[in-house]
C-alpha cells in the first residue's frame, strides 16, 4: 500500500500545535433527548459506529523520507474507549463544560479526534462536543466524518460519480508530448513562485497593527485555558437585513461580529475604537462541495479584511464589510494576504518541522481574529433517535489572539460559536449578548 503523506497544509497544522494552543476544530451539538438514558445511549452508539469509519481509525506518524514529513497509518490498536467519553456535568450550560475540553490537546499518538457526550442535570437534553484535529480535516471534512456517526445521516463521505458525458477522456500520447509536459511543469512552477511572492507582499502590506483593541490580544506564553459561549439567531432576521441593506448573508454575519465587538468594548469601558480596525481572517474552502472525502485533507485559502469597529453607524459598518468582501471576491481566494495558507505548499516538509513553532508564534503578525463559517446541509441530524437542535462550531485559537468566532446555519437558525482565552476574555457571555444587540440594531435600521 502506498504511503499517504500529509499535504503541506495539513502538515503545517500538525507542526504548529503546542500544548497551550491546540489545533483542533470543535462542534458542540445540543440534542433533545429521545428518552431516559439518551446520553448514555448516544455514547454507546458513537463508540460502536466510529470503528466502522476508516478516517477515524488513522493516526499520524513521522516518516524518514521526505525528511520532516508525516504520513497517515492505520491504528492497529484502535480503541473507541480512548476517543468517546461520557461526561457527567452539574451545569445546564454545555458551553461551560466545553471550554476546558477545548483547551485540552488531543493525544498525538492516537487518531486525532474525540467525542465527549455531555450529560447535564436536565434529562430532556444533552450535548456532544466533537473535536477533530485541523490536520485531519477542515470544516467540511469534519462535517463528513461526524455525519458518518449519526442516524441515517447524509452521505457526505463519497463524491457522486460523474456522468460519462462529463468525464475527461484520457489524453492520447504523441511524440513530443513529454517535452511539452516538462515545459508546462516549468511554467506552473514559475507561476507558483510568482503567486507566493504576491501573497507575501500582500501580507507585508496588510501587517500594520492599525486600530487593534488590546482586548483582542493575549499572552503568547499563557497556559491555554479556554472559555466558550454560543448564541442562536433567527436566519429570517439576517435575511431581512440582507434584503434591506444589500450584500450577502455572510456579509451581514461578519458585520454583526464587527458591531458586537464595538458594543462589547464599550461595555468593558475600553477606549473607543479607532483606525482601520483589526484584521479578520475569513477562511475560504477550495473544495468543490461537501461530497469530497474527508481524507482529501484541508482545502483552504482565505480573505483578509479590516473590521470597521471605528464606524458608529450599523448600516455603514455593513456597507464597509460588503465593499471589502466584494473586493476580496473579485481578486479571488488565491491572491491577497488572506491566501497565506497557500504558502504552505511552497515549504519543504523539513521547513514545516523546524519552523512550525516559529510560525505558530507569528500568527499574531498575520491576522488579529478568526471569523469562519461552516456550511451545514439542510437536513436534520439525530443520534439514537435524539435530534440535534443546535450546532455551535468552535475554532482553534492562535497564539497571541484572545478570540475566535465560528458560525453555522442549521434548521433556519444561525449559531455563533465563540472560543476565547480565559484570562484575556473573562466576560465572553457579554460578547455573545452583544451579537444579539447588534442584529437587533440592524433589523431596526432596515424596518
PDB file of N, CA, C and O in Angstrom, residues 203-274:
ATOM      1  N   UNK A 203       0.794  40.198   2.405  1.00  0.00           N
ATOM      2  CA  UNK A 203       0.877  40.026   3.858  1.00  0.00           C
ATOM      3  C   UNK A 203       1.658  41.166   4.483  1.00  0.00           C
ATOM      4  O   UNK A 203       1.271  41.721   5.525  1.00  0.00           O
ATOM      5  N   UNK A 204       2.774  41.545   3.848  1.00  0.00           N
ATOM      6  CA  UNK A 204       3.592  42.642   4.368  1.00  0.00           C
ATOM      7  C   UNK A 204       2.813  43.954   4.377  1.00  0.00           C
ATOM      8  O   UNK A 204       2.884  44.728   5.335  1.00  0.00           O
ATOM      9  N   UNK A 205       2.044  44.210   3.321  1.00  0.00           N
ATOM     10  CA  UNK A 205       1.271  45.449   3.260  1.00  0.00           C
ATOM     11  C   UNK A 205       0.156  45.473   4.289  1.00  0.00           C
ATOM     12  O   UNK A 205      -0.204  46.526   4.813  1.00  0.00           O
ATOM     13  N   UNK A 206      -0.421  44.288   4.579  1.00  0.00           N
ATOM     14  CA  UNK A 206      -1.556  44.228   5.496  1.00  0.00           C
ATOM     15  C   UNK A 206      -1.132  44.066   6.949  1.00  0.00           C
ATOM     16  O   UNK A 206      -1.979  43.992   7.830  1.00  0.00           O
ATOM     17  N   UNK A 207       0.162  44.018   7.209  1.00  0.00           N
ATOM     18  CA  UNK A 207       0.627  43.664   8.541  1.00  0.00           C
ATOM     19  C   UNK A 207       0.682  44.787   9.538  1.00  0.00           C
ATOM     20  O   UNK A 207       1.087  44.561  10.674  1.00  0.00           O
ATOM     21  N   UNK A 208       0.305  46.008   9.160  1.00  0.00           N
ATOM     22  CA  UNK A 208       0.381  47.105  10.114  1.00  0.00           C
ATOM     23  C   UNK A 208      -0.729  46.997  11.155  1.00  0.00           C
ATOM     24  O   UNK A 208      -1.903  46.911  10.803  1.00  0.00           O
ATOM     25  N   UNK A 209      -0.407  47.000  12.449  1.00  0.00           N
ATOM     26  CA  UNK A 209      -1.420  46.878  13.511  1.00  0.00           C
ATOM     27  C   UNK A 209      -2.146  48.195  13.737  1.00  0.00           C
ATOM     28  O   UNK A 209      -1.840  48.945  14.669  1.00  0.00           O
ATOM     29  N   UNK A 210      -3.112  48.503  12.883  1.00  0.00           N
ATOM     30  CA  UNK A 210      -3.829  49.773  12.949  1.00  0.00           C
ATOM     31  C   UNK A 210      -5.196  49.560  13.597  1.00  0.00           C
ATOM     32  O   UNK A 210      -6.060  48.894  13.035  1.00  0.00           O
ATOM     33  N   UNK A 211      -5.396  50.133  14.770  1.00  0.00           N
ATOM     34  CA  UNK A 211      -6.703  50.068  15.400  1.00  0.00           C
ATOM     35  C   UNK A 211      -7.070  48.701  15.941  1.00  0.00           C
ATOM     36  O   UNK A 211      -8.223  48.300  15.846  1.00  0.00           O
ATOM     37  N   UNK A 212      -6.100  47.966  16.493  1.00  0.00           N
ATOM     38  CA  UNK A 212      -6.379  46.655  17.073  1.00  0.00           C
ATOM     39  C   UNK A 212      -6.586  46.807  18.580  1.00  0.00           C
ATOM     40  O   UNK A 212      -5.641  47.165  19.295  1.00  0.00           O
ATOM     41  N   UNK A 213      -7.787  46.562  19.093  1.00  0.00           N
ATOM     42  CA  UNK A 213      -8.024  46.702  20.545  1.00  0.00           C
ATOM     43  C   UNK A 213      -7.176  45.729  21.341  1.00  0.00           C
ATOM     44  O   UNK A 213      -6.923  44.596  20.914  1.00  0.00           O
ATOM     45  N   UNK A 214      -6.734  46.168  22.513  1.00  0.00           N
ATOM     46  CA  UNK A 214      -5.932  45.301  23.375  1.00  0.00           C
ATOM     47  C   UNK A 214      -6.705  44.061  23.790  1.00  0.00           C
ATOM     48  O   UNK A 214      -6.116  43.010  24.066  1.00  0.00           O
ATOM     49  N   UNK A 215      -8.035  44.155  23.823  1.00  0.00           N
ATOM     50  CA  UNK A 215      -8.858  43.008  24.238  1.00  0.00           C
ATOM     51  C   UNK A 215      -8.736  41.835  23.272  1.00  0.00           C
ATOM     52  O   UNK A 215      -9.082  40.703  23.630  1.00  0.00           O
ATOM     53  N   UNK A 216      -8.253  42.076  22.054  1.00  0.00           N
ATOM     54  CA  UNK A 216      -8.110  41.003  21.074  1.00  0.00           C
ATOM     55  C   UNK A 216      -6.727  40.379  21.092  1.00  0.00           C
ATOM     56  O   UNK A 216      -6.402  39.566  20.221  1.00  0.00           O
ATOM     57  N   UNK A 217      -5.909  40.736  22.051  1.00  0.00           N
ATOM     58  CA  UNK A 217      -4.576  40.150  22.174  1.00  0.00           C
ATOM     59  C   UNK A 217      -4.483  39.360  23.471  1.00  0.00           C
ATOM     60  O   UNK A 217      -5.180  39.635  24.443  1.00  0.00           O
ATOM     61  N   UNK A 218      -3.614  38.374  23.472  1.00  0.00           N
ATOM     62  CA  UNK A 218      -3.425  37.533  24.648  1.00  0.00           C
ATOM     63  C   UNK A 218      -1.948  37.219  24.800  1.00  0.00           C
ATOM     64  O   UNK A 218      -1.166  37.329  23.854  1.00  0.00           O
ATOM     65  N   UNK A 219      -1.568  36.816  25.984  1.00  0.00           N
ATOM     66  CA  UNK A 219      -0.187  36.442  26.275  1.00  0.00           C
ATOM     67  C   UNK A 219       0.151  35.167  25.518  1.00  0.00           C
ATOM     68  O   UNK A 219      -0.495  34.132  25.698  1.00  0.00           O
ATOM     69  N   UNK A 220       1.154  35.222  24.655  1.00  0.00           N
ATOM     70  CA  UNK A 220       1.519  34.045  23.863  1.00  0.00           C
ATOM     71  C   UNK A 220       2.072  32.926  24.727  1.00  0.00           C
ATOM     72  O   UNK A 220       2.087  31.773  24.299  1.00  0.00           O
ATOM     73  N   UNK A 221       2.495  33.231  25.927  1.00  0.00           N
ATOM     74  CA  UNK A 221       3.037  32.201  26.815  1.00  0.00           C
ATOM     75  C   UNK A 221       1.997  31.744  27.835  1.00  0.00           C
ATOM     76  O   UNK A 221       2.334  31.144  28.843  1.00  0.00           O
ATOM     77  N   UNK A 222       0.719  32.042  27.577  1.00  0.00           N
ATOM     78  CA  UNK A 222      -0.340  31.690  28.511  1.00  0.00           C
ATOM     79  C   UNK A 222      -0.496  30.183  28.655  1.00  0.00           C
ATOM     80  O   UNK A 222       0.005  29.386  27.866  1.00  0.00           O
ATOM     81  N   UNK A 223      -1.250  29.790  29.686  1.00  0.00           N
ATOM     82  CA  UNK A 223      -1.433  28.373  29.995  1.00  0.00           C
ATOM     83  C   UNK A 223      -2.436  27.698  29.064  1.00  0.00           C
ATOM     84  O   UNK A 223      -2.566  26.481  29.073  1.00  0.00           O
ATOM     85  N   UNK A 224      -3.162  28.477  28.268  1.00  0.00           N
ATOM     86  CA  UNK A 224      -4.063  27.873  27.306  1.00  0.00           C
ATOM     87  C   UNK A 224      -5.454  27.603  27.821  1.00  0.00           C
ATOM     88  O   UNK A 224      -6.188  26.837  27.197  1.00  0.00           O
ATOM     89  N   UNK A 225      -5.865  28.185  28.954  1.00  0.00           N
ATOM     90  CA  UNK A 225      -7.228  27.997  29.439  1.00  0.00           C
ATOM     91  C   UNK A 225      -8.207  28.605  28.445  1.00  0.00           C
ATOM     92  O   UNK A 225      -7.947  29.651  27.848  1.00  0.00           O
ATOM     93  N   UNK A 226      -9.354  27.930  28.252  1.00  0.00           N
ATOM     94  CA  UNK A 226     -10.326  28.365  27.268  1.00  0.00           C
ATOM     95  C   UNK A 226     -11.711  28.508  27.893  1.00  0.00           C
ATOM     96  O   UNK A 226     -12.075  27.783  28.821  1.00  0.00           O
ATOM     97  N   UNK A 227     -12.478  29.451  27.353  1.00  0.00           N
ATOM     98  CA  UNK A 227     -13.907  29.523  27.622  1.00  0.00           C
ATOM     99  C   UNK A 227     -14.620  29.510  26.277  1.00  0.00           C
ATOM    100  O   UNK A 227     -14.065  29.951  25.260  1.00  0.00           O
ATOM    101  N   UNK A 228     -15.836  29.006  26.277  1.00  0.00           N
ATOM    102  CA  UNK A 228     -16.641  29.015  25.067  1.00  0.00           C
ATOM    103  C   UNK A 228     -18.019  29.580  25.395  1.00  0.00           C
ATOM    104  O   UNK A 228     -18.482  29.528  26.535  1.00  0.00           O
ATOM    105  N   UNK A 229     -18.651  30.130  24.383  1.00  0.00           N
ATOM    106  CA  UNK A 229     -20.012  30.643  24.515  1.00  0.00           C
ATOM    107  C   UNK A 229     -20.681  30.510  23.160  1.00  0.00           C
ATOM    108  O   UNK A 229     -20.009  30.362  22.124  1.00  0.00           O
ATOM    109  N   UNK A 230     -21.995  30.551  23.153  1.00  0.00           N
ATOM    110  CA  UNK A 230     -22.719  30.431  21.900  1.00  0.00           C
ATOM    111  C   UNK A 230     -23.970  31.278  21.907  1.00  0.00           C
ATOM    112  O   UNK A 230     -24.503  31.642  22.960  1.00  0.00           O
ATOM    113  N   UNK A 231     -24.425  31.606  20.715  1.00  0.00           N
ATOM    114  CA  UNK A 231     -25.651  32.383  20.569  1.00  0.00           C
ATOM    115  C   UNK A 231     -26.366  31.929  19.309  1.00  0.00           C
ATOM    116  O   UNK A 231     -25.742  31.744  18.262  1.00  0.00           O
ATOM    117  N   UNK A 232     -27.685  31.738  19.415  1.00  0.00           N
ATOM    118  CA  UNK A 232     -28.514  31.357  18.275  1.00  0.00           C
ATOM    119  C   UNK A 232     -29.348  32.554  17.840  1.00  0.00           C
ATOM    120  O   UNK A 232     -30.007  33.199  18.665  1.00  0.00           O
ATOM    121  N   UNK A 233     -29.317  32.864  16.541  1.00  0.00           N
ATOM    122  CA  UNK A 233     -30.067  33.972  15.974  1.00  0.00           C
ATOM    123  C   UNK A 233     -30.963  33.461  14.845  1.00  0.00           C
ATOM    124  O   UNK A 233     -30.639  32.471  14.180  1.00  0.00           O
ATOM    125  N   UNK A 234     -32.071  34.160  14.639  1.00  0.00           N
ATOM    126  CA  UNK A 234     -33.036  33.763  13.618  1.00  0.00           C
ATOM    127  C   UNK A 234     -32.510  34.135  12.225  1.00  0.00           C
ATOM    128  O   UNK A 234     -32.218  35.298  11.954  1.00  0.00           O
ATOM    129  N   UNK A 235     -32.402  33.149  11.349  1.00  0.00           N
ATOM    130  CA  UNK A 235     -31.913  33.407   9.995  1.00  0.00           C
ATOM    131  C   UNK A 235     -32.850  34.346   9.244  1.00  0.00           C
ATOM    132  O   UNK A 235     -32.393  35.118   8.384  1.00  0.00           O
ATOM    133  N   UNK A 236     -34.142  34.318   9.549  1.00  0.00           N
ATOM    134  CA  UNK A 236     -35.075  35.223   8.881  1.00  0.00           C
ATOM    135  C   UNK A 236     -34.719  36.684   9.155  1.00  0.00           C
ATOM    136  O   UNK A 236     -34.849  37.545   8.269  1.00  0.00           O
ATOM    137  N   UNK A 237     -34.250  36.975  10.377  1.00  0.00           N
ATOM    138  CA  UNK A 237     -33.848  38.341  10.698  1.00  0.00           C
ATOM    139  C   UNK A 237     -32.592  38.728   9.916  1.00  0.00           C
ATOM    140  O   UNK A 237     -32.470  39.878   9.452  1.00  0.00           O
ATOM    141  N   UNK A 238     -31.681  37.791   9.777  1.00  0.00           N
ATOM    142  CA  UNK A 238     -30.473  38.062   8.996  1.00  0.00           C
ATOM    143  C   UNK A 238     -30.840  38.343   7.543  1.00  0.00           C
ATOM    144  O   UNK A 238     -30.322  39.278   6.910  1.00  0.00           O
ATOM    145  N   UNK A 239     -31.751  37.558   6.998  1.00  0.00           N
ATOM    146  CA  UNK A 239     -32.185  37.778   5.616  1.00  0.00           C
ATOM    147  C   UNK A 239     -32.945  39.092   5.457  1.00  0.00           C
ATOM    148  O   UNK A 239     -32.872  39.733   4.405  1.00  0.00           O
ATOM    149  N   UNK A 240     -33.670  39.499   6.501  1.00  0.00           N
ATOM    150  CA  UNK A 240     -34.353  40.791   6.458  1.00  0.00           C
ATOM    151  C   UNK A 240     -33.343  41.923   6.298  1.00  0.00           C
ATOM    152  O   UNK A 240     -33.545  42.854   5.500  1.00  0.00           O
ATOM    153  N   UNK A 241     -32.239  41.840   7.045  1.00  0.00           N
ATOM    154  CA  UNK A 241     -31.185  42.844   6.932  1.00  0.00           C
ATOM    155  C   UNK A 241     -30.539  42.779   5.555  1.00  0.00           C
ATOM    156  O   UNK A 241     -30.286  43.810   4.913  1.00  0.00           O
ATOM    157  N   UNK A 242     -30.266  41.570   5.093  1.00  0.00           N
ATOM    158  CA  UNK A 242     -29.633  41.408   3.779  1.00  0.00           C
ATOM    159  C   UNK A 242     -30.480  42.037   2.677  1.00  0.00           C
ATOM    160  O   UNK A 242     -29.971  42.759   1.814  1.00  0.00           O
ATOM    161  N   UNK A 243     -31.781  41.782   2.706  1.00  0.00           N
ATOM    162  CA  UNK A 243     -32.655  42.321   1.667  1.00  0.00           C
ATOM    163  C   UNK A 243     -32.785  43.834   1.777  1.00  0.00           C
ATOM    164  O   UNK A 243     -32.892  44.530   0.761  1.00  0.00           O
ATOM    165  N   UNK A 244     -32.769  44.354   3.007  1.00  0.00           N
ATOM    166  CA  UNK A 244     -32.948  45.786   3.180  1.00  0.00           C
ATOM    167  C   UNK A 244     -31.703  46.606   2.950  1.00  0.00           C
ATOM    168  O   UNK A 244     -31.778  47.769   2.528  1.00  0.00           O
ATOM    169  N   UNK A 245     -30.529  46.008   3.214  1.00  0.00           N
ATOM    170  CA  UNK A 245     -29.285  46.775   3.146  1.00  0.00           C
ATOM    171  C   UNK A 245     -28.345  46.310   2.039  1.00  0.00           C
ATOM    172  O   UNK A 245     -27.364  46.990   1.741  1.00  0.00           O
ATOM    173  N   UNK A 246     -28.617  45.162   1.438  1.00  0.00           N
ATOM    174  CA  UNK A 246     -27.745  44.656   0.388  1.00  0.00           C
ATOM    175  C   UNK A 246     -26.655  43.754   0.936  1.00  0.00           C
ATOM    176  O   UNK A 246     -26.496  43.581   2.150  1.00  0.00           O
ATOM    177  N   UNK A 247     -25.906  43.160   0.042  1.00  0.00           N
ATOM    178  CA  UNK A 247     -24.845  42.250   0.439  1.00  0.00           C
ATOM    179  C   UNK A 247     -25.340  40.819   0.519  1.00  0.00           C
ATOM    180  O   UNK A 247     -26.448  40.486   0.092  1.00  0.00           O
ATOM    181  N   UNK A 248     -24.522  39.968   1.097  1.00  0.00           N
ATOM    182  CA  UNK A 248     -24.846  38.555   1.266  1.00  0.00           C
ATOM    183  C   UNK A 248     -25.119  38.249   2.725  1.00  0.00           C
ATOM    184  O   UNK A 248     -24.865  39.072   3.611  1.00  0.00           O
ATOM    185  N   UNK A 249     -25.633  37.050   2.980  1.00  0.00           N
ATOM    186  CA  UNK A 249     -25.826  36.616   4.365  1.00  0.00           C
ATOM    187  C   UNK A 249     -24.500  36.654   5.111  1.00  0.00           C
ATOM    188  O   UNK A 249     -24.421  37.107   6.259  1.00  0.00           O
ATOM    189  N   UNK A 250     -23.434  36.204   4.469  1.00  0.00           N
ATOM    190  CA  UNK A 250     -22.134  36.195   5.127  1.00  0.00           C
ATOM    191  C   UNK A 250     -21.652  37.605   5.444  1.00  0.00           C
ATOM    192  O   UNK A 250     -21.048  37.848   6.495  1.00  0.00           O
ATOM    193  N   UNK A 251     -21.930  38.561   4.551  1.00  0.00           N
ATOM    194  CA  UNK A 251     -21.587  39.951   4.836  1.00  0.00           C
ATOM    195  C   UNK A 251     -22.280  40.422   6.112  1.00  0.00           C
ATOM    196  O   UNK A 251     -21.666  41.087   6.956  1.00  0.00           O
ATOM    197  N   UNK A 252     -23.568  40.101   6.239  1.00  0.00           N
ATOM    198  CA  UNK A 252     -24.321  40.509   7.430  1.00  0.00           C
ATOM    199  C   UNK A 252     -23.739  39.855   8.679  1.00  0.00           C
ATOM    200  O   UNK A 252     -23.561  40.515   9.717  1.00  0.00           O
ATOM    201  N   UNK A 253     -23.396  38.573   8.589  1.00  0.00           N
ATOM    202  CA  UNK A 253     -22.874  37.865   9.759  1.00  0.00           C
ATOM    203  C   UNK A 253     -21.527  38.436  10.205  1.00  0.00           C
ATOM    204  O   UNK A 253     -21.242  38.518  11.406  1.00  0.00           O
ATOM    205  N   UNK A 254     -20.690  38.826   9.249  1.00  0.00           N
ATOM    206  CA  UNK A 254     -19.412  39.442   9.599  1.00  0.00           C
ATOM    207  C   UNK A 254     -19.633  40.825  10.194  1.00  0.00           C
ATOM    208  O   UNK A 254     -18.982  41.210  11.183  1.00  0.00           O
ATOM    209  N   UNK A 255     -20.559  41.589   9.615  1.00  0.00           N
ATOM    210  CA  UNK A 255     -20.858  42.922  10.143  1.00  0.00           C
ATOM    211  C   UNK A 255     -21.425  42.834  11.557  1.00  0.00           C
ATOM    212  O   UNK A 255     -21.152  43.704  12.395  1.00  0.00           O
ATOM    213  N   UNK A 256     -22.205  41.800  11.846  1.00  0.00           N
ATOM    214  CA  UNK A 256     -22.714  41.595  13.203  1.00  0.00           C
ATOM    215  C   UNK A 256     -21.550  41.391  14.180  1.00  0.00           C
ATOM    216  O   UNK A 256     -21.557  41.914  15.300  1.00  0.00           O
ATOM    217  N   UNK A 257     -20.531  40.650  13.747  1.00  0.00           N
ATOM    218  CA  UNK A 257     -19.351  40.455  14.597  1.00  0.00           C
ATOM    219  C   UNK A 257     -18.660  41.796  14.849  1.00  0.00           C
ATOM    220  O   UNK A 257     -18.288  42.113  15.988  1.00  0.00           O
ATOM    221  N   UNK A 258     -18.488  42.599  13.796  1.00  0.00           N
ATOM    222  CA  UNK A 258     -17.827  43.895  13.957  1.00  0.00           C
ATOM    223  C   UNK A 258     -18.599  44.785  14.931  1.00  0.00           C
ATOM    224  O   UNK A 258     -18.020  45.388  15.842  1.00  0.00           O
ATOM    225  N   UNK A 259     -19.922  44.875  14.738  1.00  0.00           N
ATOM    226  CA  UNK A 259     -20.720  45.708  15.630  1.00  0.00           C
ATOM    227  C   UNK A 259     -20.742  45.187  17.052  1.00  0.00           C
ATOM    228  O   UNK A 259     -20.724  45.969  18.018  1.00  0.00           O
ATOM    229  N   UNK A 260     -20.770  43.858  17.212  1.00  0.00           N
ATOM    230  CA  UNK A 260     -20.765  43.270  18.547  1.00  0.00           C
ATOM    231  C   UNK A 260     -19.457  43.569  19.276  1.00  0.00           C
ATOM    232  O   UNK A 260     -19.453  43.857  20.485  1.00  0.00           O
ATOM    233  N   UNK A 261     -18.339  43.498  18.545  1.00  0.00           N
ATOM    234  CA  UNK A 261     -17.053  43.829  19.165  1.00  0.00           C
ATOM    235  C   UNK A 261     -17.038  45.276  19.641  1.00  0.00           C
ATOM    236  O   UNK A 261     -16.554  45.579  20.748  1.00  0.00           O
ATOM    237  N   UNK A 262     -17.581  46.187  18.842  1.00  0.00           N
ATOM    238  CA  UNK A 262     -17.629  47.598  19.240  1.00  0.00           C
ATOM    239  C   UNK A 262     -18.474  47.762  20.499  1.00  0.00           C
ATOM    240  O   UNK A 262     -18.072  48.460  21.439  1.00  0.00           O
ATOM    241  N   UNK A 263     -19.639  47.123  20.545  1.00  0.00           N
ATOM    242  CA  UNK A 263     -20.507  47.219  21.718  1.00  0.00           C
ATOM    243  C   UNK A 263     -19.854  46.597  22.954  1.00  0.00           C
ATOM    244  O   UNK A 263     -19.933  47.133  24.065  1.00  0.00           O
ATOM    245  N   UNK A 264     -19.222  45.465  22.747  1.00  0.00           N
ATOM    246  CA  UNK A 264     -18.577  44.753  23.855  1.00  0.00           C
ATOM    247  C   UNK A 264     -17.443  45.584  24.448  1.00  0.00           C
ATOM    248  O   UNK A 264     -17.310  45.677  25.672  1.00  0.00           O
ATOM    249  N   UNK A 265     -16.635  46.188  23.596  1.00  0.00           N
ATOM    250  CA  UNK A 265     -15.537  47.025  24.086  1.00  0.00           C
ATOM    251  C   UNK A 265     -16.070  48.217  24.879  1.00  0.00           C
ATOM    252  O   UNK A 265     -15.508  48.583  25.916  1.00  0.00           O
ATOM    253  N   UNK A 266     -17.170  48.827  24.389  1.00  0.00           N
ATOM    254  CA  UNK A 266     -17.759  49.952  25.111  1.00  0.00           C
ATOM    255  C   UNK A 266     -18.272  49.511  26.474  1.00  0.00           C
ATOM    256  O   UNK A 266     -18.113  50.217  27.484  1.00  0.00           O
ATOM    257  N   UNK A 267     -18.874  48.322  26.528  1.00  0.00           N
ATOM    258  CA  UNK A 267     -19.372  47.809  27.798  1.00  0.00           C
ATOM    259  C   UNK A 267     -18.272  47.516  28.796  1.00  0.00           C
ATOM    260  O   UNK A 267     -18.501  47.578  30.015  1.00  0.00           O
ATOM    261  N   UNK A 268     -17.082  47.204  28.306  1.00  0.00           N
ATOM    262  CA  UNK A 268     -15.944  46.954  29.188  1.00  0.00           C
ATOM    263  C   UNK A 268     -15.285  48.240  29.656  1.00  0.00           C
ATOM    264  O   UNK A 268     -14.408  48.203  30.530  1.00  0.00           O
ATOM    265  N   UNK A 269     -15.673  49.355  29.050  1.00  0.00           N
ATOM    266  CA  UNK A 269     -15.018  50.614  29.376  1.00  0.00           C
ATOM    267  C   UNK A 269     -13.704  50.808  28.660  1.00  0.00           C
ATOM    268  O   UNK A 269     -12.903  51.675  29.049  1.00  0.00           O
ATOM    269  N   UNK A 270     -13.468  50.048  27.593  1.00  0.00           N
ATOM    270  CA  UNK A 270     -12.233  50.182  26.826  1.00  0.00           C
ATOM    271  C   UNK A 270     -12.274  51.454  25.971  1.00  0.00           C
ATOM    272  O   UNK A 270     -13.353  51.990  25.708  1.00  0.00           O
ATOM    273  N   UNK A 271     -11.129  51.938  25.530  1.00  0.00           N
ATOM    274  CA  UNK A 271     -11.109  53.124  24.660  1.00  0.00           C
ATOM    275  C   UNK A 271     -11.932  52.896  23.402  1.00  0.00           C
ATOM    276  O   UNK A 271     -12.015  51.776  22.893  1.00  0.00           O
ATOM    277  N   UNK A 272     -12.517  53.983  22.890  1.00  0.00           N
ATOM    278  CA  UNK A 272     -13.320  53.866  21.675  1.00  0.00           C
ATOM    279  C   UNK A 272     -12.421  53.445  20.518  1.00  0.00           C
ATOM    280  O   UNK A 272     -11.305  53.955  20.359  1.00  0.00           O
ATOM    281  N   UNK A 273     -12.899  52.481  19.680  1.00  0.00           N
ATOM    282  CA  UNK A 273     -12.076  52.004  18.562  1.00  0.00           C
ATOM    283  C   UNK A 273     -11.684  53.134  17.619  1.00  0.00           C
ATOM    284  O   UNK A 273     -12.434  54.090  17.424  1.00  0.00           O
ATOM    285  N   UNK A 274     -10.506  53.010  17.041  1.00  0.00           N
ATOM    286  CA  UNK A 274     -10.011  53.997  16.091  1.00  0.00           C
ATOM    287  C   UNK A 274      -9.202  53.280  15.024  1.00  0.00           C
ATOM    288  O   UNK A 274      -8.893  52.094  15.143  1.00  0.00           O
TER     289      UNK A 274
END
